[in-house]
Amino acid sequence: MKAIALTEFGDAEVMSLQELPDPLLGPDQVLVEVRAAGINPVDFKIRAGYLRGLMPHHTPLIPGWDVAGVVRAVGIGVQDWKPGDEVLAYARKDHVQFGAYAELISVPDRMIARKPSTVDFVTAAALPLAGLTALQALKAVGTGAGDTVLVHAAAGGVGHLQVQIARELGAARVLGTASPRNHDFVRSLGAEPVAYGDALVDAVAELVGGDGRVDVVIDNVGGLAFDQSLQLVRDRARMTSIVDGPRALEHGVINTWARPNAEQTQWLVDLVAAGKLRVEVQQTFPLADAVKAHKLLEGGHVRGKVVLTV
């Protein structure tokens, strides 16, 4: 099969299109013909070698944890899937090596959700990791009816889903930090935009009134936004950070790391099919242009997601 792979860690140029053996198919795995692979910030962190102290890595390494495609074959222990099924998954395995930037990927059946026929492969591939990150972070802090929620980086891959999912979970108000050029986009998602920067605390206080604080904060940025969030949330047990685990623990804030969950993935993609969740894809690239796609995402100004097509 053709795949984007690397044999050393570094900048985007270490990746190249290669011919590699087809994946092995374990007894509880599904072999998927990849139609699209979502790109996430964790992909370029893996490529750069930043996660080598966290998970075992092996080369040649094919990046990519988000996949949408068609089942080609199933393992001898798989009962719920058959060739021809259209599926999607957050396909994070225990070892980092055989990812989704390829023509084929084997995925444990416990991670797979069924793609509705009305959802295209690009949209489906953009959803799993960002959607699960968004949902699981909101659930970790008990987001529910009547809450006022502040989402940082509300126009980003995780944030733009988070503001919509918060509404679906019953939040009364959602505020989202974003650059001014993305304020109309954030409004279109059902959130009240607020500019990030030094004046954020006062801006949020003016918006919410009362004691100037919010019920829930989702930190997708870290740094200054984390510090400001400590001032803005009423109860630190209802603040979570997906980017700054050590500081979260230090300050009594919840740190969240998305876990594969087929049931939640199914719930999310069914929301998309029902027209209740919008997945923004700024740009797609063919598989061979993965280097260009990584450089775009690393630039830090992507609205929504970037996806590779296969």
GROMACS .gro file of C-alpha atoms in nm:
model
  310
    1MET     CA    1   0.000   0.000   0.000
    2LYS     CA    2   0.094   0.365  -0.031
    3ALA     CA    3   0.137   0.551   0.296
    4ILE     CA    4   0.289   0.865   0.439
    5ALA     CA    5   0.561   0.755   0.678
    6LEU     CA    6   0.871   0.869   0.861
    7THR     CA    7   1.183   0.690   0.978
    8GLU     CA    8   1.321   0.976   1.189
    9PHE     CA    9   1.160   1.250   1.393
   10GLY     CA   10   1.170   1.616   1.299
   11ASP     CA   11   0.994   1.880   1.092
   12ALA     CA   12   0.731   1.812   0.827
   13GLU     CA   13   0.994   1.723   0.568
   14VAL     CA   14   1.077   1.395   0.743
   15MET     CA   15   0.751   1.252   0.606
   16SER     CA   16   0.733   1.102   0.258
   17LEU     CA   17   0.504   0.889   0.044
   18GLN     CA   18   0.626   0.529   0.064
   19GLU     CA   19   0.530   0.177  -0.043
   20LEU     CA   20   0.480  -0.032   0.272
   21PRO     CA   21   0.335  -0.376   0.347
   22ASP     CA   22  -0.040  -0.396   0.394
   23PRO     CA   23  -0.144  -0.401   0.763
   24LEU     CA   24  -0.188  -0.731   0.941
   25LEU     CA   25  -0.545  -0.811   1.043
   26GLY     CA   26  -0.580  -0.927   1.403
   27PRO     CA   27  -0.874  -1.139   1.525
   28ASP     CA   28  -1.060  -0.842   1.675
   29GLN     CA   29  -0.966  -0.590   1.407
   30VAL     CA   30  -1.126  -0.446   1.096
   31LEU     CA   31  -0.925  -0.368   0.783
   32VAL     CA   32  -1.040  -0.033   0.646
   33GLU     CA   33  -0.979   0.113   0.301
   34VAL     CA   34  -0.906   0.473   0.392
   35ARG     CA   35  -1.105   0.739   0.210
   36ALA     CA   36  -1.002   1.030   0.433
   37ALA     CA   37  -0.775   1.089   0.732
   38GLY     CA   38  -0.817   1.381   0.969
   39ILE     CA   39  -0.509   1.576   1.077
   40ASN     CA   40  -0.474   1.687   1.439
   41PRO     CA   41  -0.207   1.880   1.632
   42VAL     CA   42  -0.106   1.557   1.807
   43ASP     CA   43   0.005   1.425   1.465
   44PHE     CA   44   0.279   1.682   1.425
   45LYS     CA   45   0.378   1.640   1.790
   46ILE     CA   46   0.426   1.269   1.722
   47ARG     CA   47   0.616   1.348   1.402
   48ALA     CA   48   0.848   1.578   1.597
   49GLY     CA   49   0.907   1.308   1.861
   50TYR     CA   50   0.746   1.492   2.151
   51LEU     CA   51   0.536   1.194   2.265
   52ARG     CA   52   0.814   0.933   2.269
   53GLY     CA   53   0.828   0.945   2.649
   54LEU     CA   54   0.455   0.878   2.673
   55MET     CA   55   0.386   0.593   2.428
   56PRO     CA   56   0.602   0.335   2.247
   57HIS     CA   57   0.696   0.449   1.894
   58HIS     CA   58   0.820   0.232   1.608
   59THR     CA   59   0.943   0.315   1.258
   60PRO     CA   60   0.859   0.331   0.978
   61LEU     CA   61   0.585   0.531   1.146
   62ILE     CA   62   0.259   0.619   0.971
   63PRO     CA   63   0.090   0.912   1.150
   64GLY     CA   64  -0.282   0.969   1.189
   65TRP     CA   65  -0.547   0.871   1.442
   66ASP     CA   66  -0.863   0.988   1.257
   67VAL     CA   67  -1.002   0.770   0.979
   68ALA     CA   68  -1.311   0.730   0.763
   69GLY     CA   69  -1.341   0.461   0.501
   70VAL     CA   70  -1.486   0.131   0.385
   71VAL     CA   71  -1.439  -0.208   0.550
   72ARG     CA   72  -1.238  -0.444   0.328
   73ALA     CA   73  -1.207  -0.741   0.567
   74VAL     CA   74  -1.273  -0.836   0.930
   75GLY     CA   75  -1.084  -1.053   1.178
   76ILE     CA   76  -1.210  -1.396   1.277
   77GLY     CA   77  -1.350  -1.264   1.607
   78VAL     CA   78  -1.542  -0.969   1.460
   79GLN     CA   79  -1.920  -1.009   1.442
   80ASP     CA   80  -2.066  -0.659   1.403
   81TRP     CA   81  -1.892  -0.546   1.083
   82LYS     CA   82  -1.868  -0.677   0.728
   83PRO     CA   83  -1.693  -0.581   0.404
   84GLY     CA   84  -1.855  -0.280   0.242
   85ASP     CA   85  -1.959  -0.109   0.567
   86GLU     CA   86  -1.875   0.263   0.577
   87VAL     CA   87  -1.710   0.350   0.908
   88LEU     CA   88  -1.516   0.610   1.105
   89ALA     CA   89  -1.293   0.586   1.411
   90TYR     CA   90  -1.057   0.754   1.649
   91ALA     CA   91  -0.798   0.482   1.589
   92ARG     CA   92  -0.543   0.544   1.865
   93LYS     CA   93  -0.358   0.224   1.945
   94ASP     CA   94  -0.126   0.139   2.233
   95HIS     CA   95   0.183   0.165   2.009
   96VAL     CA   96   0.242   0.449   1.763
   97GLN     CA   97   0.325   0.311   1.420
   98PHE     CA   98   0.038   0.211   1.191
   99GLY     CA   99  -0.179   0.521   1.148
  100ALA     CA  100  -0.437   0.654   0.905
  101TYR     CA  101  -0.220   0.840   0.652
  102ALA     CA  102  -0.237   0.535   0.427
  103GLU     CA  103  -0.449   0.344   0.180
  104LEU     CA  104  -0.526   0.081   0.444
  105ILE     CA  105  -0.543   0.069   0.823
  106SER     CA  106  -0.636  -0.205   1.068
  107VAL     CA  107  -0.853  -0.078   1.354
  108PRO     CA  108  -0.973  -0.257   1.670
  109ASP     CA  109  -1.346  -0.314   1.628
  110ARG     CA  110  -1.419  -0.155   1.968
  111MET     CA  111  -1.321   0.186   1.826
  112ILE     CA  112  -1.542   0.187   1.516
  113ALA     CA  113  -1.867   0.373   1.449
  114ARG     CA  114  -2.098   0.347   1.149
  115LYS     CA  115  -2.087   0.637   0.905
  116PRO     CA  116  -2.435   0.756   0.805
  117SER     CA  117  -2.481   0.762   0.428
  118THR     CA  118  -2.561   1.135   0.440
  119VAL     CA  119  -2.223   1.222   0.596
  120ASP     CA  120  -1.933   1.239   0.348
  121PHE     CA  121  -1.598   1.077   0.419
  122VAL     CA  122  -1.410   1.406   0.462
  123THR     CA  123  -1.654   1.528   0.727
  124ALA     CA  124  -1.648   1.191   0.899
  125ALA     CA  125  -1.267   1.183   0.910
  126ALA     CA  126  -1.254   1.532   1.060
  127LEU     CA  127  -1.480   1.438   1.350
  128PRO     CA  128  -1.354   1.158   1.580
  129LEU     CA  129  -1.057   1.291   1.778
  130ALA     CA  130  -1.169   1.654   1.789
  131GLY     CA  131  -1.527   1.555   1.862
  132LEU     CA  132  -1.434   1.312   2.139
  133THR     CA  133  -1.193   1.564   2.290
  134ALA     CA  134  -1.470   1.823   2.289
  135LEU     CA  135  -1.736   1.594   2.432
  136GLN     CA  136  -1.523   1.425   2.695
  137ALA     CA  137  -1.386   1.756   2.823
  138LEU     CA  138  -1.737   1.897   2.858
  139LYS     CA  139  -1.856   1.585   3.037
  140ALA     CA  140  -1.553   1.581   3.268
  141VAL     CA  141  -1.667   1.911   3.420
  142GLY     CA  142  -2.036   1.819   3.424
  143THR     CA  143  -2.157   2.063   3.159
  144GLY     CA  144  -2.535   2.071   3.166
  145ALA     CA  145  -2.858   2.264   3.180
  146GLY     CA  146  -2.830   2.632   3.262
  147ASP     CA  147  -2.451   2.655   3.255
  148THR     CA  148  -2.258   2.948   3.114
  149VAL     CA  149  -1.957   2.798   2.937
  150LEU     CA  150  -1.637   2.965   2.816
  151VAL     CA  151  -1.455   2.781   2.535
  152HIS     CA  152  -1.106   2.894   2.439
  153ALA     CA  153  -1.007   2.876   2.071
  154ALA     CA  154  -1.371   2.848   1.970
  155ALA     CA  155  -1.294   2.857   1.597
  156GLY     CA  156  -1.039   2.575   1.615
  157GLY     CA  157  -1.072   2.205   1.544
  158VAL     CA  158  -1.186   2.112   1.894
  159GLY     CA  159  -1.337   2.444   1.997
  160HIS     CA  160  -1.582   2.485   1.709
  161LEU     CA  161  -1.732   2.146   1.795
  162GLN     CA  162  -1.724   2.217   2.166
  163VAL     CA  163  -1.942   2.527   2.151
  164GLN     CA  164  -2.208   2.330   1.963
  165ILE     CA  165  -2.188   2.022   2.184
  166ALA     CA  166  -2.214   2.241   2.496
  167ARG     CA  167  -2.547   2.366   2.363
  168GLU     CA  168  -2.656   2.010   2.291
  169LEU     CA  169  -2.577   1.920   2.653
  170GLY     CA  170  -2.803   2.200   2.773
  171ALA     CA  171  -2.575   2.498   2.833
  172ALA     CA  172  -2.767   2.824   2.852
  173ARG     CA  173  -2.486   3.042   2.718
  174VAL     CA  174  -2.158   2.967   2.544
  175LEU     CA  175  -1.881   3.224   2.510
  176GLY     CA  176  -1.593   3.155   2.275
  177THR     CA  177  -1.254   3.322   2.243
  178ALA     CA  178  -1.142   3.382   1.887
  179SER     CA  179  -0.960   3.635   1.674
  180PRO     CA  180  -1.188   3.912   1.541
  181ARG     CA  181  -1.180   3.765   1.188
  182ASN     CA  182  -1.352   3.453   1.325
  183HIS     CA  183  -1.618   3.625   1.535
  184ASP     CA  184  -1.893   3.587   1.275
  185PHE     CA  185  -1.806   3.220   1.239
  186VAL     CA  186  -1.826   3.169   1.617
  187ARG     CA  187  -2.165   3.344   1.622
  188SER     CA  188  -2.288   3.113   1.348
  189LEU     CA  189  -2.213   2.818   1.577
  190GLY     CA  190  -2.431   2.957   1.855
  191ALA     CA  191  -2.164   3.115   2.075
  192GLU     CA  192  -2.093   3.471   2.183
  193PRO     CA  193  -1.745   3.565   2.056
  194VAL     CA  194  -1.491   3.744   2.271
  195ALA     CA  195  -1.141   3.850   2.167
  196TYR     CA  196  -0.854   3.677   2.342
  197GLY     CA  197  -0.570   3.879   2.492
  198ASP     CA  198  -0.491   4.089   2.796
  199ALA     CA  199  -0.843   4.233   2.822
  200LEU     CA  200  -1.022   3.896   2.823
  201VAL     CA  201  -1.112   3.884   3.193
  202ASP     CA  202  -1.282   4.225   3.180
  203ALA     CA  203  -1.452   4.144   2.849
  204VAL     CA  204  -1.602   3.823   2.984
  205ALA     CA  205  -1.707   3.993   3.307
  206GLU     CA  206  -1.890   4.258   3.107
  207LEU     CA  207  -2.067   3.997   2.897
  208VAL     CA  208  -2.189   3.777   3.183
  209GLY     CA  209  -2.258   4.047   3.442
  210GLY     CA  210  -2.310   3.956   3.807
  211ASP     CA  211  -1.989   3.838   3.967
  212GLY     CA  212  -1.823   3.833   3.626
  213ARG     CA  213  -1.758   3.459   3.636
  214VAL     CA  214  -1.872   3.156   3.438
  215ASP     CA  215  -1.975   2.805   3.541
  216VAL     CA  216  -1.749   2.607   3.306
  217VAL     CA  217  -1.419   2.682   3.131
  218ILE     CA  218  -1.267   2.466   2.859
  219ASP     CA  219  -0.901   2.557   2.798
  220ASN     CA  220  -0.782   2.452   2.453
  221VAL     CA  221  -0.491   2.699   2.449
  222GLY     CA  222  -0.289   2.709   2.772
  223GLY     CA  223  -0.053   2.990   2.870
  224LEU     CA  224  -0.222   3.323   2.931
  225ALA     CA  225  -0.566   3.176   2.864
  226PHE     CA  226  -0.510   2.923   3.144
  227ASP     CA  227  -0.414   3.197   3.390
  228GLN     CA  228  -0.712   3.410   3.295
  229SER     CA  229  -0.944   3.113   3.323
  230LEU     CA  230  -0.847   3.061   3.688
  231GLN     CA  231  -0.992   3.408   3.752
  232LEU     CA  232  -1.305   3.349   3.546
  233VAL     CA  233  -1.435   3.013   3.664
  234ARG     CA  234  -1.635   2.995   3.986
  235ASP     CA  235  -1.516   2.647   4.079
  236ARG     CA  236  -1.182   2.514   3.952
  237ALA     CA  237  -1.327   2.163   3.958
  238ARG     CA  238  -1.538   2.278   3.661
  239MET     CA  239  -1.241   2.390   3.452
  240THR     CA  240  -1.050   2.155   3.226
  241SER     CA  241  -0.740   2.191   3.013
  242ILE     CA  242  -0.652   1.965   2.721
  243VAL     CA  243  -0.307   2.119   2.672
  244ASP     CA  244  -0.147   2.186   3.011
  245GLY     CA  245  -0.171   1.874   3.227
  246PRO     CA  246   0.095   1.956   3.490
  247ARG     CA  247  -0.043   2.304   3.557
  248ALA     CA  248  -0.397   2.166   3.565
  249LEU     CA  249  -0.300   1.927   3.844
  250GLU     CA  250  -0.115   2.202   4.028
  251HIS     CA  251  -0.419   2.431   4.032
  252GLY     CA  252  -0.697   2.181   4.098
  253VAL     CA  253  -0.810   2.182   3.735
  254ILE     CA  254  -0.913   1.868   3.545
  255ASN     CA  255  -0.682   1.753   3.268
  256THR     CA  256  -0.851   1.561   2.987
  257TRP     CA  257  -0.701   1.335   2.719
  258ALA     CA  258  -0.944   1.193   2.465
  259ARG     CA  259  -1.004   0.820   2.474
  260PRO     CA  260  -1.143   0.612   2.186
  261ASN     CA  261  -1.512   0.552   2.243
  262ALA     CA  262  -1.725   0.402   1.967
  263GLU     CA  263  -2.057   0.483   2.136
  264GLN     CA  264  -1.968   0.850   2.174
  265THR     CA  265  -1.829   0.864   1.819
  266GLN     CA  266  -2.160   0.724   1.695
  267TRP     CA  267  -2.354   0.985   1.894
  268LEU     CA  268  -2.143   1.262   1.745
  269VAL     CA  269  -2.169   1.150   1.383
  270ASP     CA  270  -2.543   1.096   1.423
  271LEU     CA  271  -2.568   1.459   1.536
  272VAL     CA  272  -2.388   1.557   1.217
  273ALA     CA  273  -2.632   1.351   1.010
  274ALA     CA  274  -2.924   1.516   1.188
  275GLY     CA  275  -2.794   1.864   1.107
  276LYS     CA  276  -2.726   1.943   1.474
  277LEU     CA  277  -2.345   1.948   1.459
  278ARG     CA  278  -2.144   2.131   1.196
  279VAL     CA  279  -1.793   2.009   1.116
  280GLU     CA  280  -1.585   2.283   0.958
  281VAL     CA  281  -1.312   2.166   0.721
  282GLN     CA  282  -1.093   2.454   0.604
  283GLN     CA  283  -0.897   2.256   0.347
  284THR     CA  284  -0.835   1.909   0.211
  285PHE     CA  285  -0.510   1.776   0.063
  286PRO     CA  286  -0.437   1.457  -0.129
  287LEU     CA  287  -0.241   1.199   0.069
  288ALA     CA  288   0.082   1.281  -0.116
  289ASP     CA  289   0.064   1.642   0.011
  290ALA     CA  290   0.071   1.555   0.382
  291VAL     CA  291   0.380   1.774   0.429
  292LYS     CA  292   0.189   2.079   0.304
  293ALA     CA  293  -0.107   1.990   0.525
  294HIS     CA  294   0.112   1.969   0.836
  295LYS     CA  295   0.272   2.303   0.760
  296LEU     CA  296  -0.069   2.466   0.726
  297LEU     CA  297  -0.192   2.326   1.057
  298GLU     CA  298   0.129   2.415   1.238
  299GLY     CA  299   0.080   2.775   1.126
  300GLY     CA  300  -0.186   2.800   1.395
  301HIS     CA  301  -0.461   2.986   1.211
  302VAL     CA  302  -0.677   2.703   1.079
  303ARG     CA  303  -1.054   2.738   1.112
  304GLY     CA  304  -1.188   2.396   1.198
  305LYS     CA  305  -1.003   2.099   1.052
  306VAL     CA  306  -0.760   1.990   0.779
  307VAL     CA  307  -0.815   1.651   0.613
  308LEU     CA  308  -0.618   1.422   0.380
  309THR     CA  309  -0.807   1.244   0.103
  310VAL     CA  310  -0.701   0.902  -0.019
   0.00000   0.00000   0.00000
